[in-house]
């Protein structure tokens, strides 16, 4: 499926340069680099009409639909969560239920398609100043998520990492509810890529506490990060599954890392059975992350989804407990600052890929 290019009207083109956020938790240089990437900011299903509030890279955003209510319906708007009139948070407003967009909760100004101000109730016959329109960002729905980019240029192709098999016949598409993590997105993704922690962190979900050895593997650079094929006997059977897999089965996990904070993983079960999942760690700030999940599978497709949600929440929380306490809170990109073991090849490749993108230390707060 090809993604649309960004329409001129949905970009900040012609506006003042994107200002640094009021509460900046990154270094300005790192923040500017990070704003060039695409991140999910909501589940498609939670933006019904609107307004829905989210924060990306310290920038408060309001998300709403004009002319439709469900996922994929109407025109989706991602804009600064800030009324140009007196700086009120637009996400405090209410869905007007008329399909025409949102209303500021302070003086009732209306905002519709492409963030245009469409009505000033105090002066219904007056002209609407150009500066009363919202600063908007591109909005793309893909993999059940709403994606945006703060610094996209008109005509840019959305750079949204792939969820392998998502559109393949026989695969069930699933979005687990997001979770908030009080930690840096890089720490979360480092954990996603880590193959040495299963026996110690996930022994109550899918791993065997006695299976601790990490066989050799080798990450390979890609255009936007790296990939790694990891073979081991660590199983990946979810709770409640109907699948049975021999104990000595050799599992392949194919990881792909997309700079800066998105990882995907395809787990090869026996035969052509696959589980494919994406973890997109959306950086709310340098110390807070909203973890989005999009996954698909061609087994257990008639099992209740609540079981999938519950199982994954348990796995996410197992990781969260560790990640929220790591020090330093950021990800040291200088390899000399930490001690490494051969099992860390992916987390070293991750640091190299972030360094190659020009990133430094990520945050100051
Ligand atoms: S502050 Fe939004 S309408 Fe006045
Ligand atoms: Fe984990």
Short mmCIF file of N, CA, C and O and ligand atoms in Angstrom, two decimals, residues 191-192 194 197-198 201-202 206 315 319, ligand 2:
data_model
loop_
_atom_site.label_atom_id
_atom_site.label_comp_id
_atom_site.label_asym_id
_atom_site.label_seq_id
_atom_site.Cartn_x
_atom_site.Cartn_y
_atom_site.Cartn_z
N UNK A 191 15.50 -2.18 25.16
CA UNK A 191 14.98 -3.39 25.78
C UNK A 191 14.25 -4.27 24.78
O UNK A 191 14.31 -5.50 24.84
N UNK A 192 13.54 -3.64 23.83
CA UNK A 192 12.83 -4.39 22.79
C UNK A 192 13.81 -5.24 21.98
O UNK A 192 13.49 -6.36 21.57
N UNK A 194 16.77 -6.33 22.98
CA UNK A 194 17.68 -7.08 23.85
C UNK A 194 17.28 -8.56 23.89
O UNK A 194 16.15 -8.90 24.25
N UNK A 197 17.66 -10.78 28.02
CA UNK A 197 16.89 -10.55 29.25
C UNK A 197 15.68 -11.47 29.41
O UNK A 197 15.02 -11.45 30.44
N UNK A 198 15.41 -12.28 28.39
CA UNK A 198 14.17 -13.07 28.42
C UNK A 198 14.05 -13.92 29.69
O UNK A 198 13.03 -13.88 30.39
N UNK A 201 13.61 -11.50 32.89
CA UNK A 201 12.51 -10.52 32.98
C UNK A 201 11.16 -11.15 32.57
O UNK A 201 10.13 -10.78 33.12
N UNK A 202 11.19 -12.09 31.63
CA UNK A 202 9.93 -12.59 31.07
C UNK A 202 9.66 -14.06 31.41
O UNK A 202 8.95 -14.74 30.68
N UNK A 206 6.65 -15.67 28.67
CA UNK A 206 6.96 -16.60 27.57
C UNK A 206 8.30 -17.30 27.69
O UNK A 206 8.57 -18.23 26.94
N UNK A 315 3.65 -8.50 29.66
CA UNK A 315 5.02 -8.44 29.10
C UNK A 315 5.54 -7.00 29.16
O UNK A 315 6.68 -6.74 29.59
N UNK A 319 8.88 -5.36 31.36
CA UNK A 319 9.96 -4.50 30.84
C UNK A 319 9.96 -3.13 31.53
O UNK A 319 11.01 -2.57 31.85
FE1 LIG B 2 11.36 -7.44 27.20
#
